[in-house]
Amino acid sequence: MENKMFCYQCEQTAGCSACTGNAGVCGKKSGTAKLQDELTGALVGLARATEGSTVLADSTYQAIIEGLFTTITNVSFDDDSIREMIKKVRAEKQKLVPDCSTCGSPCGRNDEYDMNQLWDADEDIRSLKSLILFGIRGMAAYAYHAAVLGYTDEEVNKFFCEALFAIGYEEEAERLLPLVLKVGEINLKCMALLDKANTETYGNPVPVTVSLTVEKGPFIVVTGHDLKDLQLLLEQTKGKGINIYTHGEMLPAHAYPELKKYPHLKGNFGTAWQNQQKEFADLPAPILFTTNCLMPPKASYADRVFTTEVVAFPGAVHIGEEKDFTPVIEKALELGGFAENRVFTGINGGTEVSTGFGHGFILENAGTVVEAVKNGAIKHFFLVAGCDGAKPGRNYYTEFVKQTPDDSIVLTLACGKYRFNDLDLGTIGGLPRLMDMGQCNDAYGAIQVAVALADAFGCGVNDLPLSYVLSWYEQKAVCILLTLLHLGIKNIRLGPSLPAFVSPNILNFLVENYGIAPITTPEEDLAALLK
């Protein structure tokens, strides 16, 4: 595979097999894919150089986390920024093993891993290593967002090195399989770290109704996951007559008290990330991309795209570490926004959505929930969560939620909720039947709720009337799935298709040990889950 692209890390990969042509389905060019492989190989080499070091500099961990984050789908399409990241990783390695590259000793510490060795490996080894690699890429995004707020964890940081080392140098399936589950274990710690970072910085989320109407006048749309970027933009736009609207995974920001206090944080624009090329086409406002949700911009709005953090696209204005959003602000004032208020709707015609039903709120109301279960008002819980995407068949999740019984609660999180989050499912005992728990990383909160319910009823999590119906697209969904497997959660329904990087033997292991099954139809799956 020396002269061509090989990428199968996301759900939309070509033919449910791999993107191997001149460009991936995501729009990433083959040269960019090869650079991302080079970056990953350099990260494996850096991890190899850390062997024997008991204390590592913060800059080493930062380079590893940023490097992994850079390779997530829909983050960076910019070759120059990836080359700079490769230089950064190599500089960190040089600090650990000075002049090692000129040494003729066969210790291997001067090597960078050739990713073709992975792509050409035995399919089961390749599958296990891919699960580890894609899992830590997703986890790196969470570690990055926590670090931005000043929260780090030594165990999480060290595990990135352990996992990268194994990707390069471990060849036994019996040793790789436990490491796959360890990705899930450490990711749970990482999600807990980010939950702590977000809640201690911005307060515990509270339920809130968010309008989909965009008011007249200048505005900025902020998409992605990084709450710190949103806070900084809100600070810099105070008193300037510019309204701020969230998009995609930024929607849950409305629920945090410290962000809610900004009166110009007005509402939410648009739906999930894969609709941006249509929704942004005629938007009289700039869009700030903070994380992995960028699609190659159409010419109709390319001059309105701004990036920050590790997100990058050739030609787009990038807001660097100084976090001066003046170019975004000036563009908003120049474009002027809509002349009159514009009422937008969700996929199902709703004009508002709700969010903020985090684990803190649900656990505060645990008595109400438990009593409703005991008296039969609530008979089942569904976690319908995960990524959205463009592949046909994702309307399954809309229909599934519509058909859930009136005596059930639907918990949701991540951007897959845009398929149904504007539906009104009514209430049970004063609680809404549909509760948005937040971003994809807030899967940690869903886990806390499941554990608390199991404790309340004196049973195991798998004995609860709780079903998991998940959608996946990219690598953060992979690390969350591995966390659920680490916790022993069984009988997950996964769609819209199964990952191309899971070999038949590894899939059979997951089916036999965890009962993972592909989605079928809403009717068939509901019937099976409600038995």
Short mmCIF file of C-alpha atoms in Angstrom, two decimals:
data_model
loop_
_atom_site.label_atom_id
_atom_site.label_comp_id
_atom_site.label_asym_id
_atom_site.label_seq_id
_atom_site.Cartn_x
_atom_site.Cartn_y
_atom_site.Cartn_z
CA MET A 1 0.00 0.00 0.00
CA GLU A 2 3.07 2.22 -0.49
CA ASN A 3 1.62 4.46 -3.17
CA LYS A 4 -2.00 4.82 -2.19
CA MET A 5 -4.24 5.93 0.61
CA PHE A 6 -5.64 3.44 3.09
CA CYS A 7 -8.18 4.70 5.60
CA TYR A 8 -11.09 2.87 7.21
CA GLN A 9 -11.40 4.62 10.56
CA CYS A 10 -14.89 6.11 10.11
CA GLU A 11 -18.34 4.73 9.39
CA GLN A 12 -18.66 6.25 5.93
CA THR A 13 -15.55 4.52 4.56
CA ALA A 14 -15.89 3.52 0.91
CA GLY A 15 -17.86 0.34 0.29
CA CYS A 16 -17.84 -0.46 4.03
CA SER A 17 -14.26 -1.56 3.38
CA ALA A 18 -11.70 1.24 3.07
CA CYS A 19 -10.96 4.49 1.24
CA THR A 20 -8.05 3.66 -1.08
CA GLY A 21 -8.30 6.12 -3.97
CA ASN A 22 -7.17 9.70 -4.44
CA ALA A 23 -9.48 10.98 -1.71
CA GLY A 24 -11.57 9.62 1.14
CA VAL A 25 -15.33 9.92 1.37
CA CYS A 26 -14.76 12.62 4.02
CA GLY A 27 -12.92 14.74 1.45
CA LYS A 28 -9.44 14.03 2.81
CA LYS A 29 -6.92 13.73 -0.04
CA SER A 30 -4.58 10.76 -0.32
CA GLY A 31 -1.53 12.94 0.36
CA THR A 32 -3.14 14.21 3.56
CA ALA A 33 -3.95 10.64 4.60
CA LYS A 34 -0.33 9.64 4.08
CA LEU A 35 0.83 12.59 6.19
CA GLN A 36 -1.55 11.53 8.94
CA ASP A 37 -0.01 8.06 8.76
CA GLU A 38 3.43 9.65 8.98
CA LEU A 39 2.28 11.60 12.02
CA THR A 40 0.95 8.44 13.65
CA GLY A 41 4.23 6.66 12.92
CA ALA A 42 6.12 9.55 14.52
CA LEU A 43 3.86 9.29 17.59
CA VAL A 44 4.67 5.58 17.88
CA GLY A 45 8.35 6.51 17.67
CA LEU A 46 7.91 9.13 20.40
CA ALA A 47 6.16 6.57 22.60
CA ARG A 48 9.07 4.18 21.99
CA ALA A 49 11.50 6.90 23.11
CA THR A 50 9.63 7.40 26.40
CA GLU A 51 10.39 3.82 27.48
CA GLY A 52 12.26 3.87 30.76
CA SER A 53 11.37 7.48 31.53
CA THR A 54 9.62 7.84 34.88
CA VAL A 55 8.80 11.52 34.49
CA LEU A 56 7.87 13.16 31.18
CA ALA A 57 7.51 16.83 30.39
CA ASP A 58 4.03 18.22 29.93
CA SER A 59 5.05 19.18 26.40
CA THR A 60 5.61 15.52 25.53
CA TYR A 61 2.11 14.52 26.57
CA GLN A 62 0.72 17.62 24.86
CA ALA A 63 2.39 16.63 21.59
CA ILE A 64 1.01 13.10 21.83
CA ILE A 65 -2.53 14.25 22.60
CA GLU A 66 -2.55 16.96 19.93
CA GLY A 67 -1.02 14.61 17.39
CA LEU A 68 -3.64 11.94 17.97
CA PHE A 69 -6.45 14.52 17.94
CA THR A 70 -5.17 15.87 14.60
CA THR A 71 -5.75 12.49 12.94
CA ILE A 72 -9.44 12.17 13.86
CA THR A 73 -11.86 12.28 10.94
CA ASN A 74 -12.98 15.81 9.93
CA VAL A 75 -10.34 17.62 11.99
CA SER A 76 -7.48 18.62 9.68
CA PHE A 77 -7.40 18.74 5.90
CA ASP A 78 -4.34 21.00 5.86
CA ASP A 79 -1.04 19.37 4.91
CA ASP A 80 1.09 22.22 6.22
CA SER A 81 -0.45 22.09 9.70
CA ILE A 82 0.05 18.31 9.82
CA ARG A 83 3.71 18.73 8.81
CA GLU A 84 4.11 21.23 11.65
CA MET A 85 2.58 18.71 14.03
CA ILE A 86 5.05 16.05 12.82
CA LYS A 87 7.93 18.47 13.50
CA LYS A 88 6.56 19.09 16.99
CA VAL A 89 6.41 15.37 17.75
CA ARG A 90 9.92 14.79 16.43
CA ALA A 91 11.25 17.69 18.51
CA GLU A 92 9.83 16.09 21.64
CA LYS A 93 11.50 12.81 20.75
CA GLN A 94 14.79 14.63 20.21
CA LYS A 95 14.56 15.95 23.78
CA LEU A 96 14.20 12.41 25.12
CA VAL A 97 16.85 10.74 22.97
CA PRO A 98 19.23 13.46 21.73
CA ASP A 99 21.16 12.58 18.57
CA CYS A 100 19.54 9.17 18.55
CA SER A 101 18.75 9.37 14.83
CA THR A 102 22.47 9.33 14.01
CA CYS A 103 23.19 6.30 16.15
CA GLY A 104 23.81 2.94 14.50
CA SER A 105 22.75 0.90 17.52
CA PRO A 106 19.88 -1.54 16.78
CA CYS A 107 17.94 -0.61 19.95
CA GLY A 108 15.01 0.65 17.87
CA ARG A 109 14.59 3.87 19.83
CA ASN A 110 15.37 5.97 16.76
CA ASP A 111 12.67 4.33 14.67
CA GLU A 112 9.41 5.79 13.46
CA TYR A 113 6.74 3.23 12.76
CA ASP A 114 5.75 2.58 9.15
CA MET A 115 1.94 2.43 9.17
CA ASN A 116 1.99 0.16 6.11
CA GLN A 117 3.10 -2.55 8.52
CA LEU A 118 -0.23 -2.16 10.29
CA TRP A 119 -2.39 -1.91 7.19
CA ASP A 120 -0.70 -5.01 5.71
CA ALA A 121 -0.78 -7.04 8.93
CA ASP A 122 -2.76 -10.21 9.65
CA GLU A 123 -6.40 -9.12 9.68
CA ASP A 124 -7.02 -9.98 13.34
CA ILE A 125 -3.87 -8.19 14.51
CA ARG A 126 -4.77 -5.26 12.30
CA SER A 127 -8.29 -5.25 13.71
CA LEU A 128 -7.14 -5.25 17.34
CA LYS A 129 -4.51 -2.58 16.74
CA SER A 130 -7.03 -0.47 14.85
CA LEU A 131 -9.46 -0.65 17.77
CA ILE A 132 -6.67 0.52 20.07
CA LEU A 133 -5.48 3.27 17.71
CA PHE A 134 -8.90 4.66 16.88
CA GLY A 135 -9.93 4.40 20.52
CA ILE A 136 -6.99 6.46 21.78
CA ARG A 137 -7.55 9.00 18.99
CA GLY A 138 -11.04 9.57 20.35
CA MET A 139 -9.80 9.63 23.94
CA ALA A 140 -7.14 12.18 22.99
CA ALA A 141 -9.88 14.63 22.01
CA TYR A 142 -11.39 14.36 25.49
CA ALA A 143 -7.99 14.68 27.16
CA TYR A 144 -7.29 17.76 25.03
CA HIS A 145 -10.49 19.54 26.06
CA ALA A 146 -9.82 18.77 29.73
CA ALA A 147 -6.24 20.04 29.47
CA VAL A 148 -7.43 23.32 27.93
CA LEU A 149 -9.33 23.88 31.18
CA GLY A 150 -6.29 22.93 33.26
CA TYR A 151 -7.22 19.32 34.11
CA THR A 152 -4.85 16.42 33.42
CA ASP A 153 -4.39 12.89 34.66
CA GLU A 154 -1.03 11.12 34.78
CA GLU A 155 -2.53 7.65 34.32
CA VAL A 156 -4.41 8.77 31.22
CA ASN A 157 -1.32 10.45 29.79
CA LYS A 158 0.93 7.44 30.38
CA PHE A 159 -1.58 5.12 28.76
CA PHE A 160 -1.30 6.96 25.45
CA CYS A 161 2.37 5.94 25.41
CA GLU A 162 1.57 2.36 26.38
CA ALA A 163 -1.05 2.01 23.66
CA LEU A 164 1.08 3.63 20.95
CA PHE A 165 4.00 1.36 21.85
CA ALA A 166 1.77 -1.71 21.48
CA ILE A 167 0.44 -0.52 18.12
CA GLY A 168 4.01 -0.48 16.84
CA TYR A 169 5.62 -3.42 18.58
CA GLU A 170 3.09 -5.92 19.93
CA GLU A 171 2.14 -8.76 17.57
CA GLU A 172 0.27 -11.25 19.78
CA ALA A 173 -3.52 -11.18 19.77
CA GLU A 174 -3.59 -12.57 23.31
CA ARG A 175 -1.77 -9.47 24.55
CA LEU A 176 -3.60 -6.98 22.33
CA LEU A 177 -7.13 -8.02 23.30
CA PRO A 178 -6.80 -7.02 26.98
CA LEU A 179 -5.33 -3.71 25.82
CA VAL A 180 -8.43 -3.07 23.69
CA LEU A 181 -10.55 -3.29 26.83
CA LYS A 182 -8.02 -1.20 28.75
CA VAL A 183 -8.65 1.60 26.26
CA GLY A 184 -12.25 1.52 27.51
CA GLU A 185 -11.12 1.49 31.14
CA ILE A 186 -8.80 4.49 30.76
CA ASN A 187 -11.31 6.33 28.58
CA LEU A 188 -13.80 6.13 31.45
CA LYS A 189 -11.24 7.93 33.63
CA CYS A 190 -10.66 10.44 30.85
CA MET A 191 -14.38 11.17 30.42
CA ALA A 192 -14.69 11.57 34.19
CA LEU A 193 -11.79 14.04 34.07
CA LEU A 194 -13.48 16.09 31.35
CA ASP A 195 -16.81 15.98 33.18
CA LYS A 196 -15.05 17.36 36.25
CA ALA A 197 -13.29 20.01 34.18
CA ASN A 198 -16.51 21.17 32.54
CA THR A 199 -18.69 21.18 35.65
CA GLU A 200 -16.12 22.75 37.99
CA THR A 201 -15.43 25.46 35.40
CA TYR A 202 -18.93 26.15 34.10
CA GLY A 203 -21.26 24.64 36.73
CA ASN A 204 -23.57 21.63 36.59
CA PRO A 205 -25.82 21.64 33.50
CA VAL A 206 -29.47 22.46 34.08
CA PRO A 207 -32.38 21.70 31.75
CA VAL A 208 -32.99 24.45 29.23
CA THR A 209 -35.12 25.01 26.15
CA VAL A 210 -33.14 26.35 23.20
CA SER A 211 -34.71 28.31 20.35
CA LEU A 212 -33.91 27.50 16.72
CA THR A 213 -34.83 31.04 15.64
CA VAL A 214 -31.99 33.32 14.54
CA GLU A 215 -32.63 36.95 15.45
CA LYS A 216 -31.92 39.77 13.03
CA GLY A 217 -28.51 41.39 13.07
CA PRO A 218 -24.89 40.19 13.10
CA PHE A 219 -24.17 36.76 14.52
CA ILE A 220 -21.56 34.01 14.71
CA VAL A 221 -22.15 30.25 14.59
CA VAL A 222 -19.84 28.12 16.78
CA THR A 223 -19.58 24.42 16.15
CA GLY A 224 -17.63 21.56 17.71
CA HIS A 225 -17.10 20.63 21.35
CA ASP A 226 -14.69 23.08 22.97
CA LEU A 227 -16.49 25.06 25.68
CA LYS A 228 -13.41 27.19 26.39
CA ASP A 229 -13.40 28.52 22.83
CA LEU A 230 -17.07 29.41 23.16
CA GLN A 231 -16.46 31.19 26.47
CA LEU A 232 -13.60 33.22 25.02
CA LEU A 233 -15.70 34.21 22.01
CA LEU A 234 -18.58 35.23 24.27
CA GLU A 235 -16.22 37.42 26.28
CA GLN A 236 -14.77 39.06 23.19
CA THR A 237 -18.19 39.78 21.66
CA LYS A 238 -19.76 41.37 24.75
CA GLY A 239 -21.35 44.71 23.92
CA LYS A 240 -20.59 44.48 20.20
CA GLY A 241 -24.15 43.79 19.04
CA ILE A 242 -23.25 40.28 17.85
CA ASN A 243 -25.31 37.25 18.82
CA ILE A 244 -23.79 33.79 19.22
CA TYR A 245 -25.48 30.57 18.08
CA THR A 246 -24.32 27.05 18.75
CA HIS A 247 -24.25 24.32 16.15
CA GLY A 248 -23.92 20.55 16.35
CA GLU A 249 -22.20 19.25 19.47
CA MET A 250 -21.96 22.77 20.93
CA LEU A 251 -25.71 22.78 21.68
CA PRO A 252 -25.29 21.49 25.30
CA ALA A 253 -23.28 24.63 26.13
CA HIS A 254 -26.61 26.39 26.72
CA ALA A 255 -27.12 24.28 29.84
CA TYR A 256 -23.99 25.40 31.73
CA PRO A 257 -24.73 28.22 34.21
CA GLU A 258 -21.48 30.10 33.56
CA LEU A 259 -22.21 30.17 29.82
CA LYS A 260 -25.95 30.78 30.18
CA LYS A 261 -25.21 34.11 31.86
CA TYR A 262 -24.15 35.66 28.55
CA PRO A 263 -27.35 37.20 27.13
CA HIS A 264 -26.01 37.17 23.57
CA LEU A 265 -25.74 33.36 23.60
CA LYS A 266 -29.08 33.21 21.84
CA GLY A 267 -29.89 29.78 20.47
CA ASN A 268 -28.90 26.97 18.13
CA PHE A 269 -28.55 27.04 14.36
CA GLY A 270 -28.80 24.04 12.07
CA THR A 271 -28.68 20.35 12.72
CA ALA A 272 -25.84 17.83 12.71
CA TRP A 273 -22.42 18.26 11.10
CA GLN A 274 -23.11 16.39 7.85
CA ASN A 275 -25.72 18.97 6.79
CA GLN A 276 -23.33 21.94 7.00
CA GLN A 277 -22.59 22.25 3.28
CA LYS A 278 -26.30 22.87 2.68
CA GLU A 279 -27.09 24.82 5.85
CA PHE A 280 -24.08 27.16 5.65
CA ALA A 281 -24.39 27.88 1.90
CA ASP A 282 -26.29 31.18 2.22
CA LEU A 283 -25.58 31.98 5.85
CA PRO A 284 -24.81 35.71 6.32
CA ALA A 285 -22.45 34.97 9.20
CA PRO A 286 -19.05 33.41 9.97
CA ILE A 287 -18.70 29.88 11.33
CA LEU A 288 -16.04 28.99 13.89
CA PHE A 289 -14.94 25.34 13.90
CA THR A 290 -13.42 24.22 17.20
CA THR A 291 -13.17 20.45 16.79
CA ASN A 292 -13.86 17.51 14.52
CA CYS A 293 -16.89 18.47 12.48
CA LEU A 294 -15.33 20.20 9.48
CA MET A 295 -16.29 19.23 5.95
CA PRO A 296 -14.49 20.73 2.94
CA PRO A 297 -16.25 24.09 2.60
CA LYS A 298 -18.18 24.92 -0.55
CA ALA A 299 -17.10 28.02 -2.47
CA SER A 300 -20.39 29.66 -1.48
CA TYR A 301 -19.26 30.04 2.14
CA ALA A 302 -15.52 29.25 2.24
CA ASP A 303 -14.67 32.87 3.07
CA ARG A 304 -16.81 32.59 6.20
CA VAL A 305 -15.04 29.55 7.68
CA PHE A 306 -12.68 30.08 10.61
CA THR A 307 -10.80 27.34 12.43
CA THR A 308 -9.00 27.04 15.75
CA GLU A 309 -7.22 24.46 17.93
CA VAL A 310 -6.02 21.54 15.73
CA VAL A 311 -8.80 22.05 13.18
CA ALA A 312 -7.43 23.28 9.86
CA PHE A 313 -8.36 23.64 6.20
CA PRO A 314 -6.21 25.15 3.42
CA GLY A 315 -7.10 28.80 2.90
CA ALA A 316 -9.27 29.14 6.00
CA VAL A 317 -8.35 31.81 8.55
CA HIS A 318 -6.95 30.03 11.60
CA ILE A 319 -7.24 31.50 15.10
CA GLY A 320 -4.03 30.56 16.88
CA GLU A 321 -3.05 30.09 20.49
CA GLU A 322 -3.46 33.77 21.25
CA LYS A 323 -7.23 33.26 20.78
CA ASP A 324 -7.86 36.65 19.25
CA PHE A 325 -11.21 36.26 17.53
CA THR A 326 -11.10 39.72 15.95
CA PRO A 327 -11.19 38.34 12.36
CA VAL A 328 -14.36 36.38 13.17
CA ILE A 329 -15.96 39.39 14.84
CA GLU A 330 -15.09 41.69 11.94
CA LYS A 331 -16.56 39.20 9.46
CA ALA A 332 -19.81 39.02 11.47
CA LEU A 333 -20.15 42.80 11.45
CA GLU A 334 -19.31 42.95 7.75
CA LEU A 335 -21.92 40.35 6.79
CA GLY A 336 -24.58 41.85 9.03
CA GLY A 337 -26.72 38.77 9.58
CA PHE A 338 -30.38 38.50 8.62
CA ALA A 339 -32.48 41.62 8.07
CA GLU A 340 -35.36 40.06 10.02
CA ASN A 341 -35.74 37.21 12.49
CA ARG A 342 -35.54 33.83 10.74
CA VAL A 343 -37.43 30.85 12.16
CA PHE A 344 -35.63 27.58 11.47
CA THR A 345 -36.81 24.08 12.35
CA GLY A 346 -35.33 20.75 13.26
CA ILE A 347 -35.55 17.68 11.05
CA ASN A 348 -39.07 16.94 12.28
CA GLY A 349 -40.38 20.50 12.11
CA GLY A 350 -39.86 21.55 15.72
CA THR A 351 -38.82 25.15 16.42
CA GLU A 352 -37.00 24.48 19.69
CA VAL A 353 -35.01 21.75 21.39
CA SER A 354 -34.04 20.98 24.97
CA THR A 355 -30.78 19.96 26.59
CA GLY A 356 -29.10 19.96 30.01
CA PHE A 357 -30.42 16.69 31.45
CA GLY A 358 -27.01 15.70 32.73
CA HIS A 359 -26.30 13.04 35.30
CA GLY A 360 -26.37 15.67 38.05
CA PHE A 361 -29.98 16.60 37.28
CA ILE A 362 -31.16 13.02 36.75
CA LEU A 363 -29.54 11.78 39.95
CA GLU A 364 -31.06 14.69 41.86
CA ASN A 365 -34.41 13.39 40.66
CA ALA A 366 -33.52 9.73 41.17
CA GLY A 367 -36.28 9.30 43.76
CA THR A 368 -38.91 10.37 41.23
CA VAL A 369 -37.46 8.03 38.61
CA VAL A 370 -37.23 5.04 40.96
CA GLU A 371 -40.77 5.57 42.22
CA ALA A 372 -42.06 5.82 38.64
CA VAL A 373 -40.41 2.48 37.86
CA LYS A 374 -41.81 0.85 40.98
CA ASN A 375 -45.37 2.00 40.30
CA GLY A 376 -45.16 0.98 36.65
CA ALA A 377 -45.25 4.47 35.12
CA ILE A 378 -41.79 3.87 33.62
CA LYS A 379 -41.23 0.39 32.28
CA HIS A 380 -38.16 0.84 30.11
CA PHE A 381 -35.20 3.15 29.43
CA PHE A 382 -33.51 3.56 26.06
CA LEU A 383 -30.15 5.19 25.47
CA VAL A 384 -30.38 6.23 21.83
CA ALA A 385 -27.09 7.99 21.33
CA GLY A 386 -24.03 8.51 19.21
CA CYS A 387 -22.86 10.24 16.04
CA ASP A 388 -24.90 11.36 13.09
CA GLY A 389 -23.77 10.93 9.50
CA ALA A 390 -24.84 11.05 5.88
CA LYS A 391 -25.13 7.34 5.12
CA PRO A 392 -28.68 6.21 4.22
CA GLY A 393 -30.45 4.31 6.96
CA ARG A 394 -29.95 6.76 9.80
CA ASN A 395 -33.65 7.63 9.73
CA TYR A 396 -33.86 4.34 11.65
CA TYR A 397 -33.08 6.30 14.81
CA THR A 398 -35.87 8.80 14.19
CA GLU A 399 -38.39 6.04 13.67
CA PHE A 400 -37.09 4.07 16.64
CA VAL A 401 -37.58 7.00 19.00
CA LYS A 402 -41.00 7.79 17.57
CA GLN A 403 -42.10 4.22 18.22
CA THR A 404 -40.82 3.89 21.79
CA PRO A 405 -43.71 3.15 24.18
CA ASP A 406 -45.32 5.98 26.15
CA ASP A 407 -44.16 4.33 29.39
CA SER A 408 -40.47 4.57 28.44
CA ILE A 409 -37.75 7.20 28.83
CA VAL A 410 -35.35 8.02 25.99
CA LEU A 411 -31.93 9.31 27.02
CA THR A 412 -29.75 10.74 24.29
CA LEU A 413 -26.42 12.44 23.74
CA ALA A 414 -23.99 13.41 20.94
CA CYS A 415 -25.02 14.72 17.53
CA GLY A 416 -27.11 11.70 16.53
CA LYS A 417 -29.90 13.29 18.56
CA TYR A 418 -30.56 15.79 15.78
CA ARG A 419 -32.51 13.04 14.06
CA PHE A 420 -35.20 13.34 16.73
CA ASN A 421 -34.40 16.00 19.36
CA ASP A 422 -37.13 18.36 18.11
CA LEU A 423 -39.85 15.75 18.76
CA ASP A 424 -42.28 16.22 21.64
CA LEU A 425 -42.64 12.83 23.33
CA GLY A 426 -44.56 14.14 26.32
CA THR A 427 -43.76 13.56 29.99
CA ILE A 428 -43.87 10.91 32.71
CA GLY A 429 -44.29 12.07 36.31
CA GLY A 430 -43.26 15.58 35.37
CA LEU A 431 -40.11 14.46 33.61
CA PRO A 432 -39.80 14.68 29.81
CA ARG A 433 -39.71 11.34 28.04
CA LEU A 434 -36.84 12.60 25.87
CA MET A 435 -33.79 13.87 27.77
CA ASP A 436 -30.64 15.19 26.09
CA MET A 437 -27.67 14.49 28.36
CA GLY A 438 -25.16 16.48 26.29
CA GLN A 439 -22.12 15.90 24.11
CA CYS A 440 -20.61 12.54 23.18
CA ASN A 441 -18.22 12.74 26.14
CA ASP A 442 -21.28 12.93 28.39
CA ALA A 443 -21.66 9.21 27.87
CA TYR A 444 -19.87 9.23 31.22
CA GLY A 445 -23.03 10.74 32.70
CA ALA A 446 -25.22 8.05 31.15
CA ILE A 447 -22.97 5.44 32.72
CA GLN A 448 -23.29 7.11 36.12
CA VAL A 449 -27.08 7.08 35.80
CA ALA A 450 -27.10 3.40 34.86
CA VAL A 451 -24.88 2.50 37.81
CA ALA A 452 -27.06 4.54 40.20
CA LEU A 453 -30.24 2.87 38.95
CA ALA A 454 -28.66 -0.57 39.32
CA ASP A 455 -27.69 0.28 42.91
CA ALA A 456 -31.20 1.56 43.65
CA PHE A 457 -32.79 -1.67 42.45
CA GLY A 458 -30.09 -3.95 43.85
CA CYS A 459 -29.21 -5.49 40.49
CA GLY A 460 -26.54 -5.43 37.83
CA VAL A 461 -26.55 -2.88 35.01
CA ASN A 462 -27.37 -5.62 32.51
CA ASP A 463 -30.45 -6.55 34.59
CA LEU A 464 -31.98 -3.09 34.29
CA PRO A 465 -34.83 -2.41 31.84
CA LEU A 466 -32.27 -0.35 29.91
CA SER A 467 -31.37 -0.82 26.25
CA TYR A 468 -28.53 0.72 24.27
CA VAL A 469 -29.21 1.68 20.66
CA LEU A 470 -26.12 3.41 19.37
CA SER A 471 -24.99 5.10 16.18
CA TRP A 472 -21.35 5.62 15.33
CA TYR A 473 -19.34 7.66 12.87
CA GLU A 474 -15.86 8.45 14.14
CA GLN A 475 -13.22 7.60 16.70
CA LYS A 476 -14.80 9.09 19.82
CA ALA A 477 -17.65 6.66 19.34
CA VAL A 478 -15.05 3.87 19.27
CA CYS A 479 -13.56 4.75 22.66
CA ILE A 480 -17.04 5.08 24.19
CA LEU A 481 -18.04 1.66 22.85
CA LEU A 482 -14.85 0.18 24.34
CA THR A 483 -15.74 1.79 27.69
CA LEU A 484 -19.16 0.09 27.62
CA LEU A 485 -17.46 -3.23 26.86
CA HIS A 486 -14.97 -2.67 29.68
CA LEU A 487 -17.94 -2.24 32.02
CA GLY A 488 -19.40 -5.52 30.78
CA ILE A 489 -22.50 -3.93 29.24
CA LYS A 490 -24.16 -6.35 26.84
CA ASN A 491 -26.70 -6.54 24.04
CA ILE A 492 -25.84 -3.21 22.42
CA ARG A 493 -27.49 -2.46 19.08
CA LEU A 494 -25.01 -0.70 16.78
CA GLY A 495 -25.50 0.99 13.42
CA PRO A 496 -26.03 2.06 10.78
CA SER A 497 -23.27 -0.38 9.77
CA LEU A 498 -20.60 -2.27 11.65
CA PRO A 499 -17.00 -0.94 11.62
CA ALA A 500 -14.94 -2.03 8.61
CA PHE A 501 -11.88 -2.41 10.85
CA VAL A 502 -13.43 -5.21 12.91
CA SER A 503 -12.40 -8.55 11.40
CA PRO A 504 -14.82 -11.53 11.32
CA ASN A 505 -12.98 -13.26 14.17
CA ILE A 506 -12.94 -10.18 16.40
CA LEU A 507 -16.58 -9.47 15.57
CA ASN A 508 -17.47 -13.04 16.51
CA PHE A 509 -15.69 -12.53 19.85
CA LEU A 510 -17.71 -9.38 20.52
CA VAL A 511 -20.97 -11.07 19.57
CA GLU A 512 -20.32 -14.15 21.69
CA ASN A 513 -19.08 -12.29 24.76
CA TYR A 514 -21.09 -9.05 24.66
CA GLY A 515 -24.09 -9.72 22.46
CA ILE A 516 -23.34 -6.79 20.13
CA ALA A 517 -25.74 -6.85 17.20
CA PRO A 518 -26.34 -4.65 14.16
CA ILE A 519 -29.55 -2.66 14.03
CA THR A 520 -32.31 -4.18 11.88
CA THR A 521 -35.64 -2.34 11.79
CA PRO A 522 -37.14 -0.21 14.55
CA GLU A 523 -40.07 -2.62 14.86
CA GLU A 524 -37.93 -5.75 15.12
CA ASP A 525 -35.41 -4.21 17.49
CA LEU A 526 -38.07 -2.73 19.78
CA ALA A 527 -39.85 -6.06 19.96
CA ALA A 528 -36.61 -7.83 20.89
CA LEU A 529 -35.49 -5.23 23.44
CA LEU A 530 -38.86 -5.08 25.20
CA LYS A 531 -39.14 -8.84 25.74
#
